[in-house]
mmCIF file of C-alpha atoms and ligand atoms in Angstrom:
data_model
loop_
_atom_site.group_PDB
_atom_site.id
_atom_site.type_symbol
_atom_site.label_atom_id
_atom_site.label_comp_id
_atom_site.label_asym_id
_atom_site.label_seq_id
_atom_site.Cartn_x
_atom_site.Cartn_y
_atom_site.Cartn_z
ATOM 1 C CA UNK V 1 -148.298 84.972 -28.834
ATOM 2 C CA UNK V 2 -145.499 83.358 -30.922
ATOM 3 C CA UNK V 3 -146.714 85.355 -33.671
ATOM 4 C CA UNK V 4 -145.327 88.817 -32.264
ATOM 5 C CA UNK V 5 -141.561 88.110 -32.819
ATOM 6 C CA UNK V 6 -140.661 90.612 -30.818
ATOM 7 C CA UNK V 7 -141.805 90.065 -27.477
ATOM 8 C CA UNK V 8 -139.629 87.109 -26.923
ATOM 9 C CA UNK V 9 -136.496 88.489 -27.088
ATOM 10 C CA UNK V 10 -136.873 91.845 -25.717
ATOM 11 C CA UNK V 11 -139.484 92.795 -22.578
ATOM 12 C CA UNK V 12 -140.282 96.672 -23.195
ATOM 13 C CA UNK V 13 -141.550 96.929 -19.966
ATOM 14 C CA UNK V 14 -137.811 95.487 -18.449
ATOM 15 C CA UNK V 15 -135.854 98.215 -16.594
ATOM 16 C CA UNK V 16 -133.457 100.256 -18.594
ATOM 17 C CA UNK V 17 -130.864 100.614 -16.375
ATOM 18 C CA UNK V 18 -130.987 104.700 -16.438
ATOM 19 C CA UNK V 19 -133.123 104.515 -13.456
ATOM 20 C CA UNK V 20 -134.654 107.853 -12.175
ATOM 21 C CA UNK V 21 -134.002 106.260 -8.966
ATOM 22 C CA UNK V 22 -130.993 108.728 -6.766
ATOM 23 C CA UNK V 23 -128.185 107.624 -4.716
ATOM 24 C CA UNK V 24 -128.783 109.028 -1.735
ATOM 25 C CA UNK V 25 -125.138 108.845 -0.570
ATOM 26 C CA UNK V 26 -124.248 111.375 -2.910
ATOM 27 C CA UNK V 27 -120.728 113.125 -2.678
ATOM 28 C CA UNK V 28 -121.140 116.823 -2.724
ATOM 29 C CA UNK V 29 -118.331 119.340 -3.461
ATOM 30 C CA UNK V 30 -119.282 122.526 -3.152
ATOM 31 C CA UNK V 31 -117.074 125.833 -3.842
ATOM 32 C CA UNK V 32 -117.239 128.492 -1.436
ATOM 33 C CA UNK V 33 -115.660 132.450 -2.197
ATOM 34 C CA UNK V 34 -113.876 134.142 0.251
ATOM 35 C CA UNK V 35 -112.875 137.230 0.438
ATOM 36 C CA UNK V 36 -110.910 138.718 -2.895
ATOM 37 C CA UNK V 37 -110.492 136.033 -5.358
ATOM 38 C CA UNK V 38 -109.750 133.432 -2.521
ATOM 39 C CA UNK V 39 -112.270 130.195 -2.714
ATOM 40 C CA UNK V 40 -112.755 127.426 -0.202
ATOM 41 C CA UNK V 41 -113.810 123.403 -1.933
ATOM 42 C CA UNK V 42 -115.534 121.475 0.637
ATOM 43 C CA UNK V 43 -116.178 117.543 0.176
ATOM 44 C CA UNK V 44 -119.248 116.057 1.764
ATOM 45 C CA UNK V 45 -120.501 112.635 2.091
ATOM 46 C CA UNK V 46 -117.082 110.814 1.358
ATOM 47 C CA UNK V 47 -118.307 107.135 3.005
ATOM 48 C CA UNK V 48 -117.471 106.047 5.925
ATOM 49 C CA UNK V 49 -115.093 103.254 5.282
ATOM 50 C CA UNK V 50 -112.591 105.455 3.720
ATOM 51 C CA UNK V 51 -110.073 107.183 6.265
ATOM 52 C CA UNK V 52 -110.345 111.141 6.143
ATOM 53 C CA UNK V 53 -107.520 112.020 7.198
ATOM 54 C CA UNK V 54 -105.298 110.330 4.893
ATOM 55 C CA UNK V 55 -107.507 111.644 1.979
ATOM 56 C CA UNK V 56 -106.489 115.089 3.383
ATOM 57 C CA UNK V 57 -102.584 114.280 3.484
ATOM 58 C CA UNK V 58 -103.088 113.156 0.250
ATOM 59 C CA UNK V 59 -105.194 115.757 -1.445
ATOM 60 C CA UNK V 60 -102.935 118.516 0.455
ATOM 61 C CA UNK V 61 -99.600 117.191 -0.889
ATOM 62 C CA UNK V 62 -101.451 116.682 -4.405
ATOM 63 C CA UNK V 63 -103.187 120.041 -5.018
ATOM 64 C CA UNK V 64 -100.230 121.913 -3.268
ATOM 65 C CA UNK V 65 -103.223 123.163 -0.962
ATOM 66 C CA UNK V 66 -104.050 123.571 2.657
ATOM 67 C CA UNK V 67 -106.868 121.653 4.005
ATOM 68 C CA UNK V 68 -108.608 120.247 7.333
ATOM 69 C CA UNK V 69 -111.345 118.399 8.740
ATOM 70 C CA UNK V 70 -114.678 119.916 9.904
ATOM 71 C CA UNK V 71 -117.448 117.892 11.713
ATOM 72 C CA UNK V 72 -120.678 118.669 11.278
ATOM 73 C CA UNK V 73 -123.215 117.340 13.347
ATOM 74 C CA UNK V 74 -125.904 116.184 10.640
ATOM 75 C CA UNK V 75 -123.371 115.732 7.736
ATOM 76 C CA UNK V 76 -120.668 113.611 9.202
ATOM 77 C CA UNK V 77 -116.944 115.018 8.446
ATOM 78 C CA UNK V 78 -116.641 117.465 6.067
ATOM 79 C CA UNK V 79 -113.032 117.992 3.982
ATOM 80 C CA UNK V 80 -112.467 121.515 3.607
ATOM 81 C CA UNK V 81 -109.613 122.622 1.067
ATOM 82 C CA UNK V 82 -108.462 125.849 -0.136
ATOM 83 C CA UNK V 83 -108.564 127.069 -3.719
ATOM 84 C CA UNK V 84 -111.317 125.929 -5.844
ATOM 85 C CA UNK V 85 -110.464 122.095 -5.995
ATOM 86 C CA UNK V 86 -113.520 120.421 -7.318
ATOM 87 C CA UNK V 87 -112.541 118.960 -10.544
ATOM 88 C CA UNK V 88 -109.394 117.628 -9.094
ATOM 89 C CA UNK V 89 -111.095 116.553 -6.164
ATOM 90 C CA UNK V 90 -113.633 114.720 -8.306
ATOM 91 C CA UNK V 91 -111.226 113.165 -10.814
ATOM 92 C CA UNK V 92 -109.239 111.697 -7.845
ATOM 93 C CA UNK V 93 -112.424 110.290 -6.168
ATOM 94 C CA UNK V 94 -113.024 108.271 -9.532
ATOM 95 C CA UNK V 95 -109.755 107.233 -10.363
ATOM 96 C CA UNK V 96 -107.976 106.735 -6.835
ATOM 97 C CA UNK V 97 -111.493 105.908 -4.727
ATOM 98 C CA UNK V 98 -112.798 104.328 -7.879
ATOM 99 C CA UNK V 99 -116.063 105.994 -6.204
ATOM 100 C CA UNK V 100 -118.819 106.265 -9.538
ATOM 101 C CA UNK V 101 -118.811 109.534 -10.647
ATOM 102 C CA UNK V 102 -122.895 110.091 -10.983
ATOM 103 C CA UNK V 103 -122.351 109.231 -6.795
ATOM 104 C CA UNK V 104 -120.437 112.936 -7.138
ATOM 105 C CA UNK V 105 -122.039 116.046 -7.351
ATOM 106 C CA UNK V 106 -119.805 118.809 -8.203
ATOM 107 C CA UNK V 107 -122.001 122.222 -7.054
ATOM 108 C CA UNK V 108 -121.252 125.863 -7.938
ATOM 109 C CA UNK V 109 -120.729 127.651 -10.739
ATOM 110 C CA UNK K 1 -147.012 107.937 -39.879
ATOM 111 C CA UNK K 2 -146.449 111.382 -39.184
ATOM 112 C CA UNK K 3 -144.390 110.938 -35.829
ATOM 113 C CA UNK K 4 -142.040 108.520 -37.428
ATOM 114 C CA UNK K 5 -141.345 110.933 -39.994
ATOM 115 C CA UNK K 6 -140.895 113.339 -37.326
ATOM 116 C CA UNK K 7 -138.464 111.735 -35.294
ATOM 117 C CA UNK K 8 -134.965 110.984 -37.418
ATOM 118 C CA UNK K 9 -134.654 114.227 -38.485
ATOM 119 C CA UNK K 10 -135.007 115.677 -35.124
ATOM 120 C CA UNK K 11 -132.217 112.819 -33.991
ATOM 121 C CA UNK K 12 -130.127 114.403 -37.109
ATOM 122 C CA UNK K 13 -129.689 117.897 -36.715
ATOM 123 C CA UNK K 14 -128.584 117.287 -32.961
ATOM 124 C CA UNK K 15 -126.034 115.230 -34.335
ATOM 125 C CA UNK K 16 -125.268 117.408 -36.613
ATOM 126 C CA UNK K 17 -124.978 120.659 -34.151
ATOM 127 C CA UNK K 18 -122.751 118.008 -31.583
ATOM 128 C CA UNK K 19 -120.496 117.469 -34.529
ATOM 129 C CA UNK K 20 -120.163 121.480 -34.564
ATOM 130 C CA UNK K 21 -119.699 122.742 -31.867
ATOM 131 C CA UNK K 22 -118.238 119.537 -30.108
ATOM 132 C CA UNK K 23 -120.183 119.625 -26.856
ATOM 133 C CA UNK K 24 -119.385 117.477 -23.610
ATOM 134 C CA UNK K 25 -122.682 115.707 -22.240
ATOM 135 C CA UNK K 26 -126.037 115.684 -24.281
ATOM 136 C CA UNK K 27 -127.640 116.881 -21.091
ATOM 137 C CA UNK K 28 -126.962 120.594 -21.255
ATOM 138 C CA UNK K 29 -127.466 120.108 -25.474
ATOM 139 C CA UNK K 30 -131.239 121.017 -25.142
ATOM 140 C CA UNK K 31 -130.648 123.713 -22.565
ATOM 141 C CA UNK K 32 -128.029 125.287 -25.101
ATOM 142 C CA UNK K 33 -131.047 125.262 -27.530
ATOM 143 C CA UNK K 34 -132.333 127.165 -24.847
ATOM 144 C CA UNK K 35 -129.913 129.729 -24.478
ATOM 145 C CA UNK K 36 -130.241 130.097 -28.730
ATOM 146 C CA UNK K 37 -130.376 133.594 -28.810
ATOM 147 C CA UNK K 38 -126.650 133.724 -28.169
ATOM 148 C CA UNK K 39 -125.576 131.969 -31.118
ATOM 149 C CA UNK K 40 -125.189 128.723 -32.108
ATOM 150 C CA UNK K 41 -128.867 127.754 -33.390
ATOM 151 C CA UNK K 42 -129.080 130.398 -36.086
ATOM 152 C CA UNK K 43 -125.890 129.127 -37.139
ATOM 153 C CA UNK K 44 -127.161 125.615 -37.080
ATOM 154 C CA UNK K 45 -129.806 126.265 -39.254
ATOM 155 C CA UNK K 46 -127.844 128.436 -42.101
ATOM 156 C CA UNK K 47 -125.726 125.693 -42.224
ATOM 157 C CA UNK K 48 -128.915 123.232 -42.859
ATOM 158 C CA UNK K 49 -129.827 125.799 -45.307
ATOM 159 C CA UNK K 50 -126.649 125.706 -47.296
ATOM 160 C CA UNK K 51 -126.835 122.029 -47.076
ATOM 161 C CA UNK K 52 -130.693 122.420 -48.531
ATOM 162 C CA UNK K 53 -129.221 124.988 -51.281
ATOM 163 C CA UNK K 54 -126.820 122.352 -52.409
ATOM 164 C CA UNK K 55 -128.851 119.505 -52.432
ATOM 165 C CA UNK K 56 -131.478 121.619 -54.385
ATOM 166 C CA UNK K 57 -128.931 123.331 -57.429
ATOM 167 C CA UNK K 58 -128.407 120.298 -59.535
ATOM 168 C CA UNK K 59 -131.719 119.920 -60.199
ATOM 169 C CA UNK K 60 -132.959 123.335 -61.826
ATOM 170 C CA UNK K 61 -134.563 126.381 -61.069
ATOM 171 C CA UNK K 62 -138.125 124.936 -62.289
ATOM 172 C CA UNK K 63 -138.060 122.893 -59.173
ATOM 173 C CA UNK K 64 -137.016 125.929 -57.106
ATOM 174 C CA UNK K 65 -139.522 128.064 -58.438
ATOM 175 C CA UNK K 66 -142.407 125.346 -57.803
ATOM 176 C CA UNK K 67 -141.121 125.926 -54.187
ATOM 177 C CA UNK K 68 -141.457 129.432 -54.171
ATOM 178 C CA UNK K 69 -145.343 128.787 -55.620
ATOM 179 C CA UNK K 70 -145.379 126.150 -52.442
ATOM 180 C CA UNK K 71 -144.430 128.747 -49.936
ATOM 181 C CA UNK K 72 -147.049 131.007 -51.242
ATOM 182 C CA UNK K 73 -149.720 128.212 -51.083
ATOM 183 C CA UNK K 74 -148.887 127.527 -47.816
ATOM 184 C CA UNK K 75 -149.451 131.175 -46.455
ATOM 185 C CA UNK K 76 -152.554 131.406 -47.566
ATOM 186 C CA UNK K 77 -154.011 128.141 -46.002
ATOM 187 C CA UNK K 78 -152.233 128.900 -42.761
ATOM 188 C CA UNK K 79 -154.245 132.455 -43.116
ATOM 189 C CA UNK K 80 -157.310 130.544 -42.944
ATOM 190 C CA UNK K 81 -157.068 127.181 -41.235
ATOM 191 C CA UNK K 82 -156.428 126.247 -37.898
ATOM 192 C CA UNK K 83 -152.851 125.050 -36.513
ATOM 193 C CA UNK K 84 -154.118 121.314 -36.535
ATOM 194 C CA UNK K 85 -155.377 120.834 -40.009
ATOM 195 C CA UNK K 86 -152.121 123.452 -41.382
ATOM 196 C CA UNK K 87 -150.493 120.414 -40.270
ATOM 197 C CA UNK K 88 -152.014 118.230 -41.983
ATOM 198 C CA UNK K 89 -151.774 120.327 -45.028
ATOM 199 C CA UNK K 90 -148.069 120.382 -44.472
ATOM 200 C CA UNK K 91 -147.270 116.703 -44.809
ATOM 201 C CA UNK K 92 -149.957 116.659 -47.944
ATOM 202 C CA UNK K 93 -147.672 118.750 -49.147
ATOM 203 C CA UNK K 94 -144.525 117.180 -48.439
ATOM 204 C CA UNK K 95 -145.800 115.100 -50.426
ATOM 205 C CA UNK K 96 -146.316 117.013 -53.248
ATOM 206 C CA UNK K 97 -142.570 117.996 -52.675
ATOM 207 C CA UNK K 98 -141.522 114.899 -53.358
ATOM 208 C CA UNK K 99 -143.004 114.711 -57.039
ATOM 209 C CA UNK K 100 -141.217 116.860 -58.830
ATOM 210 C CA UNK K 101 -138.097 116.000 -57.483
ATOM 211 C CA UNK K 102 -138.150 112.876 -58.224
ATOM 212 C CA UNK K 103 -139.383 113.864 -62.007
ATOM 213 C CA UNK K 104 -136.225 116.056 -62.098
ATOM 214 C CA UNK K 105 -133.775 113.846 -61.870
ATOM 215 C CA UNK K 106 -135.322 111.204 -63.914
ATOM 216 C CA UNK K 107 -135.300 113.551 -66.751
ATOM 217 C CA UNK K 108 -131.564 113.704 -66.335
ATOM 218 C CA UNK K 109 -131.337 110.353 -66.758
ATOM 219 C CA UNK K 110 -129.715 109.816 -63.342
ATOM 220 C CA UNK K 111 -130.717 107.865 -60.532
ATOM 221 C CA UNK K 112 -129.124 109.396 -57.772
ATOM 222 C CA UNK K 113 -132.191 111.137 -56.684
ATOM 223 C CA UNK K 114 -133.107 112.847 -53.759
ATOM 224 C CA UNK K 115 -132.320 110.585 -50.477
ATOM 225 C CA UNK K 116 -135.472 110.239 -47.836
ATOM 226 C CA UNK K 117 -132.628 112.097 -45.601
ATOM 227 C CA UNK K 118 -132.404 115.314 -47.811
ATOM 228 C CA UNK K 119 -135.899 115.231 -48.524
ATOM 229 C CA UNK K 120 -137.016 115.179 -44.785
ATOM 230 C CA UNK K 121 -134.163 117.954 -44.175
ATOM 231 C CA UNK K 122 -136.085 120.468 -46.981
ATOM 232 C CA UNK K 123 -139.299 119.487 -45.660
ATOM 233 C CA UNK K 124 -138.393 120.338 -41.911
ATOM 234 C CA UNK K 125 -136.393 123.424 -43.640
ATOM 235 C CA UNK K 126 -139.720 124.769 -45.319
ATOM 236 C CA UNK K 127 -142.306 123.785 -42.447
ATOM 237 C CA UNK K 128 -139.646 125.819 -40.280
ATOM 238 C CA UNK K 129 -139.408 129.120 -41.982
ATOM 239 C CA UNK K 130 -143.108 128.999 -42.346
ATOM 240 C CA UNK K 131 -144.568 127.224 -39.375
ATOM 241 C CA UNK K 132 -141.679 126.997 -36.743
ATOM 242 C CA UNK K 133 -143.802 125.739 -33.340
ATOM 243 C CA UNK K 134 -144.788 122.585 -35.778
ATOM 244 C CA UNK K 135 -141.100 121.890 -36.607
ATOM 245 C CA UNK K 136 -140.262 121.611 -33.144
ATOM 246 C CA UNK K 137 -138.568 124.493 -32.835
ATOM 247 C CA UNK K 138 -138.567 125.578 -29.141
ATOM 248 C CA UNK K 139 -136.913 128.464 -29.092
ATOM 249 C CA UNK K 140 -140.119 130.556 -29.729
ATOM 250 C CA UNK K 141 -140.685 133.704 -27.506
ATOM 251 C CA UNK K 142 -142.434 131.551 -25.100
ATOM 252 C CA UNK K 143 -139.029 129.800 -24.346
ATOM 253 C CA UNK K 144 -136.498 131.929 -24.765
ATOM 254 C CA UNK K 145 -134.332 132.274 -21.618
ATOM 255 C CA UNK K 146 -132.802 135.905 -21.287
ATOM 256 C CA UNK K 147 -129.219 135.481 -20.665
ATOM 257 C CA UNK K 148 -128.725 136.984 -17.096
ATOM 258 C CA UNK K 149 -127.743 140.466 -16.329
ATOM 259 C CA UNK K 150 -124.659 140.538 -13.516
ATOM 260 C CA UNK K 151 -123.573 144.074 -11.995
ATOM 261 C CA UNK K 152 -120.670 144.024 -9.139
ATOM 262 C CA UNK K 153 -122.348 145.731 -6.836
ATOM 263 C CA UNK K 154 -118.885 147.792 -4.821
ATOM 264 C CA UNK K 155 -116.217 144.905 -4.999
ATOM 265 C CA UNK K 156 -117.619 142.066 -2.722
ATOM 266 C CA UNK K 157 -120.949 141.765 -4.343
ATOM 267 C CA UNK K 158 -123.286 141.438 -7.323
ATOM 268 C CA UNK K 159 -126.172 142.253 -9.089
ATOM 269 C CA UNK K 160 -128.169 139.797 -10.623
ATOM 270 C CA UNK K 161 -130.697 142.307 -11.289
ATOM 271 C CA UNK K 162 -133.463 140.046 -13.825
ATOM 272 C CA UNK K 163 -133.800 137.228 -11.651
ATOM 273 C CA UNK K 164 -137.741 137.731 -11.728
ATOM 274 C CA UNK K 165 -138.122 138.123 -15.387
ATOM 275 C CA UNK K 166 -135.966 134.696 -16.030
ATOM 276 C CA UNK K 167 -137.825 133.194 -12.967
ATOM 277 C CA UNK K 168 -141.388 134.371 -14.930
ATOM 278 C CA UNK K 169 -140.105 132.656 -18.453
ATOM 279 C CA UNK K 170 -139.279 129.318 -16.372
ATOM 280 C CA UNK K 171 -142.705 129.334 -14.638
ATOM 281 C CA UNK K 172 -140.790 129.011 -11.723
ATOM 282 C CA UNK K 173 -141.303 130.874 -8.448
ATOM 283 C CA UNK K 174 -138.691 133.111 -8.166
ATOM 284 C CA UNK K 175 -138.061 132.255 -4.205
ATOM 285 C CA UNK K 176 -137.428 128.633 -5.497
ATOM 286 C CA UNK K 177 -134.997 129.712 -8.176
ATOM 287 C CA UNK K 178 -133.045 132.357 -5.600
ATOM 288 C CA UNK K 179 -133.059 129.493 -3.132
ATOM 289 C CA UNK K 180 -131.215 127.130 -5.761
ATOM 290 C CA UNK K 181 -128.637 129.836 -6.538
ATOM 291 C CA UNK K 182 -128.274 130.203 -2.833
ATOM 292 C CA UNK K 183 -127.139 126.959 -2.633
ATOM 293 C CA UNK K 184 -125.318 126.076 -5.118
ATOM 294 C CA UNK K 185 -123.209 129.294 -5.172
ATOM 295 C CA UNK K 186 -122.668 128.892 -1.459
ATOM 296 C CA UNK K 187 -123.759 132.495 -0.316
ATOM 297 C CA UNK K 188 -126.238 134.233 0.505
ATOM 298 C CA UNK K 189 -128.219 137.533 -0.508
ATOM 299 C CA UNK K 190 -130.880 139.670 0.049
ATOM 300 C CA UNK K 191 -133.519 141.342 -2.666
ATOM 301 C CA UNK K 192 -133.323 145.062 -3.147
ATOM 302 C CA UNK K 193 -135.889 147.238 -3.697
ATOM 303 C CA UNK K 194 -136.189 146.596 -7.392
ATOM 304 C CA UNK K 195 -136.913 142.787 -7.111
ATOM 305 C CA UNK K 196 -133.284 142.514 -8.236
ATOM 306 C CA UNK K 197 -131.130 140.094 -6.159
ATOM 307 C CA UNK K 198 -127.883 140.662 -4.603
ATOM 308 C CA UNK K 199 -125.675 137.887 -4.023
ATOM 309 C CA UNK K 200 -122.514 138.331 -2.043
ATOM 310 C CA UNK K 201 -119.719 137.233 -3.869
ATOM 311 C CA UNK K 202 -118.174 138.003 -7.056
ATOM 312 C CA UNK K 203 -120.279 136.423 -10.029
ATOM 313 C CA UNK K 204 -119.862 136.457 -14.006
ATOM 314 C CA UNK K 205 -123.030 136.624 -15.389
ATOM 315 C CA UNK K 206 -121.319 133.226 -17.706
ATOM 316 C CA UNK K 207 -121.039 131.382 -14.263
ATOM 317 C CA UNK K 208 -124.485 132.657 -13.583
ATOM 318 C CA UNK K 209 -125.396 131.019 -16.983
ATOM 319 C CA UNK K 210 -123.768 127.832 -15.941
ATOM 320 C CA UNK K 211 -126.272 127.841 -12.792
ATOM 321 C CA UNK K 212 -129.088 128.400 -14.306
ATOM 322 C CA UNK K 213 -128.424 125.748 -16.685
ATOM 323 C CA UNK K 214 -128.689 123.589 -13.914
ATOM 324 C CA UNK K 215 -131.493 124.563 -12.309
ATOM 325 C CA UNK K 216 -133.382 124.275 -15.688
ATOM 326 C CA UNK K 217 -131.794 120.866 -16.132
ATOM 327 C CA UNK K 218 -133.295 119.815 -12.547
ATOM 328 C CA UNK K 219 -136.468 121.750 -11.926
ATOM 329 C CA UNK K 220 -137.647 123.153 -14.999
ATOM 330 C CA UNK K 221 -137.271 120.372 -18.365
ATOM 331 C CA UNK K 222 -139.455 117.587 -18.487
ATOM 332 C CA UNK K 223 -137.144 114.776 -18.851
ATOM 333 C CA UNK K 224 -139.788 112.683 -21.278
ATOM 334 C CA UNK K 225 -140.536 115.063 -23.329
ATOM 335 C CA UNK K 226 -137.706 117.918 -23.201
ATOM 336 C CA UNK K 227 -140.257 120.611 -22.834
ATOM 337 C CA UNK K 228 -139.743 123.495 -20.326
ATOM 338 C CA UNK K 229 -143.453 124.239 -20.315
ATOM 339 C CA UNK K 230 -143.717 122.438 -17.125
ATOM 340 C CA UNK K 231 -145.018 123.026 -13.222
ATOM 341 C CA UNK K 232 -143.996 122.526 -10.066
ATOM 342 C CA UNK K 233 -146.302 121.306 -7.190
ATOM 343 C CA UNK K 234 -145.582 120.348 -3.950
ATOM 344 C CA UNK K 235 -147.649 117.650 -3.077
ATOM 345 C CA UNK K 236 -148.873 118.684 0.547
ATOM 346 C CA UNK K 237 -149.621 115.225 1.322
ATOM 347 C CA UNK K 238 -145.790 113.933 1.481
ATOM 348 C CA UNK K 239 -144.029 117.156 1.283
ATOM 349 C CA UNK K 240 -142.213 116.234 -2.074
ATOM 350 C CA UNK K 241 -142.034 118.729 -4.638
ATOM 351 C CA UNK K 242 -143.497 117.575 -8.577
ATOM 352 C CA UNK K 243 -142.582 118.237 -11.309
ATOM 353 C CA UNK K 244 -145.768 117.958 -14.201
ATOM 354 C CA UNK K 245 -145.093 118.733 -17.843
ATOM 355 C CA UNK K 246 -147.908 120.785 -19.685
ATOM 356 C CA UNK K 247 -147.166 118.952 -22.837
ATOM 357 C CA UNK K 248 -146.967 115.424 -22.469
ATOM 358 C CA UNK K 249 -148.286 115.295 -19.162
ATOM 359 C CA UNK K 250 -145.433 113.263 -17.362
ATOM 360 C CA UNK K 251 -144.747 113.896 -13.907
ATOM 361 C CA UNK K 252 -142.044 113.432 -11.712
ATOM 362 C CA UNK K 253 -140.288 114.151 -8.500
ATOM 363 C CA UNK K 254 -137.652 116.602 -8.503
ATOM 364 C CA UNK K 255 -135.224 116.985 -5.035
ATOM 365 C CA UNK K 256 -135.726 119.270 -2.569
ATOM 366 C CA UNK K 257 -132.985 122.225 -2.506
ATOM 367 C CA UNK K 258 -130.286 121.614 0.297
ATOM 368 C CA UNK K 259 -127.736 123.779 1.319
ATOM 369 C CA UNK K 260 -125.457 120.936 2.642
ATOM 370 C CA UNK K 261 -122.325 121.900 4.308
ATOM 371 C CA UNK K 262 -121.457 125.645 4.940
ATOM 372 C CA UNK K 263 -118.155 126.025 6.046
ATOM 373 C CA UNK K 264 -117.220 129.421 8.336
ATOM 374 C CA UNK K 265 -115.986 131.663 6.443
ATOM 375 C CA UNK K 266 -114.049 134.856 7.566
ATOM 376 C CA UNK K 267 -114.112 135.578 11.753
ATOM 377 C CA UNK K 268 -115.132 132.633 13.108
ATOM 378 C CA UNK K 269 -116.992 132.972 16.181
ATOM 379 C CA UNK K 270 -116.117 130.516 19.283
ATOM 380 C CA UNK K 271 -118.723 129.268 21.113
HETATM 381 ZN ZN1 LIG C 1 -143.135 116.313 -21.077
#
């Protein structure tokens, strides 16, 4: 045993840390068109313990955007914001929420 | 032996193309390779090519020309042996490479030589131009992703009109992939009579690229082995859907497509 240097300091078989294994609460912002050139972000899955509604006031002031909140029945409350949002939206989830950004899941195009 | 000689270079030119073309993630870097008919591979490689030119001047043209003979050889054994043993013959040959290189430059008196990194980097150059599926190389027919085709379709919708033919290179079923875009662009669509789809909404066929991207990212590369030659199963037992590479044989489970939220868009309709 003492003989294979190796295997004492490092375990192959250890985990990795880049576990396959998902968040399940992920964050999804989606993009939605209207009509014309007119798009609609929507935010799903922010957790529970952070207050909506003062996310919107902030987001709205932020992004110079309308906004409001939707709930849906299965997926909780659901910010919706007008204009295509989603990298804004992300970077102030990370930075103000410090939420982790592989918990975000920006969708669209 | 063989795979360890395989490996650094591999690692190297994808440096070398990240240093290029400074891309973001090294997610979407194989998918690019992908996508090489656009551009950036064949640039890639001349560049490797200049770099082999270089690397080969100083030492003579007898050394060049012992190539060319090498090149020859090799077309004739590939004529008649298999793919396995060619292989084979390659790295004998490699070998052979190496000799009078390394008499070259100790007739000059210097020793400078050839590094094991410029030596690997002809090697993978010649095995390339002569036996491209053993270098790696996955951009062969079999892989090559045509970029999509977008029409607008009057002014509120468009065309994606080869939906089926990309679906048939992924091995995907094209429901699954039309579901994904679905999704992820947030609209909907129908399939016209041509088996081309029409998505409402206005689409570039570069965001469609983006997409698709994705979706290859997620459901169609085998995240061991990078290869797209995979398959996906839905296991009927748990109602999970599988992902199972043809070439190394890894399997894994790849998310279900959701829709998630779908907020009402234009007359809203009060219940
Ligand atoms: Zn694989």
């Amino acid at each position: 045993m003492s003989t294979i240097q190796n295997l004492n300091a490092f375990d192959p078989f250890a985990d990795t840390g880049d576990s396959e294994a998902q968040p399940t609460n992920y964050i999804h912002i989606r993009i939605q068109q209207r009509n014309g050139r007119k798009t609609l972000t929507t935010v799903q899955g922010v957790p529970n313990e952070y207050d909506l509604k003062k996310i919107l006031k902030v987001l709205k002031k932020d992004f110079a955007c309308n906004g409001n909140i939707v709930k849906d029945e299965e997926l909780g409350e659901v910010i919706q914001l007008q204009g295509d949002q989603r990298v804004k939206v992300s970077e102030f989830l990370t930075t103000q929420l410090q939420l982790p950004k592989k918990n975000i899941k920006i969708h669209g195009f | 032996m063989s795979d360890l000689g395989f490996d650094p270079s591999l690692k190297k030119k994808k440096k070398v193309k990240k240093a290029e073309d400074g891309s973001e993630s090294p997610a979407p870097e194989v998918v690019d390779e992908m996508f090489a008919n656009l551009k950036k591979k064949k640039k890639s490689t001349k560049k490797a090519e200049e770099d082999f030119e270089k690397s080969a001047s100083p030492v003579g043209d007898d050394l060049s020309s012992s190539l060319g003979d090498l090149t020859l050889k090799k077309k004739k054994k590939k004529a008649v042996k298999t793919v396995d043993t060619s292989e084979f013959e390659q790295q004998l040959e490699e070998a052979g490479v190496e000799e009078p290189a390394s008499e070259a430059v100790t007739s000059d008196g210097q020793d400078i030589g050839f590094s094991y990194e410029q030596l690997l980097s002809r090697f993978f150059d010649i095995l390339k131009t002569n036996n491209p599926e053993l270098a790696g190389d996955r951009s062969g027919p079999k892989f090559r992703i045509p970029p999509p085709v977008c029409q607008r379709e009057g002014s509120k919708k468009t065309l994606f009109a080869n939906v089926q033919e990309i679906a048939t290179v992924l091995q995907r079923n094209p429901e699954h992939l039309i579901q994904f875009l679905f999704a992820e662009l947030g609209t909907s669509g129908s399939i016209d009579g041509e088996k081309r789809l029409v998505l409402k909404g206005k689409f570039q066929p570069k965001q469609m690229e983006s997409v698709l991207r994705r979706y290859i990212i997620e459901y169609v590369t085998c995240k061991t082995c990078k290869s797209m030659n995979t398959e996906l199963k839905r296991e009927s037992a748990n109602r999970l859907h599988f992902l199972s590479c043809k070439a190394c044989g890894s399997t894994r489970s790849v998310s279900s497509i959701k829709t998630g939220f779908q907020a009402q868009i234009g007359r809203r309709k009060r219940a």
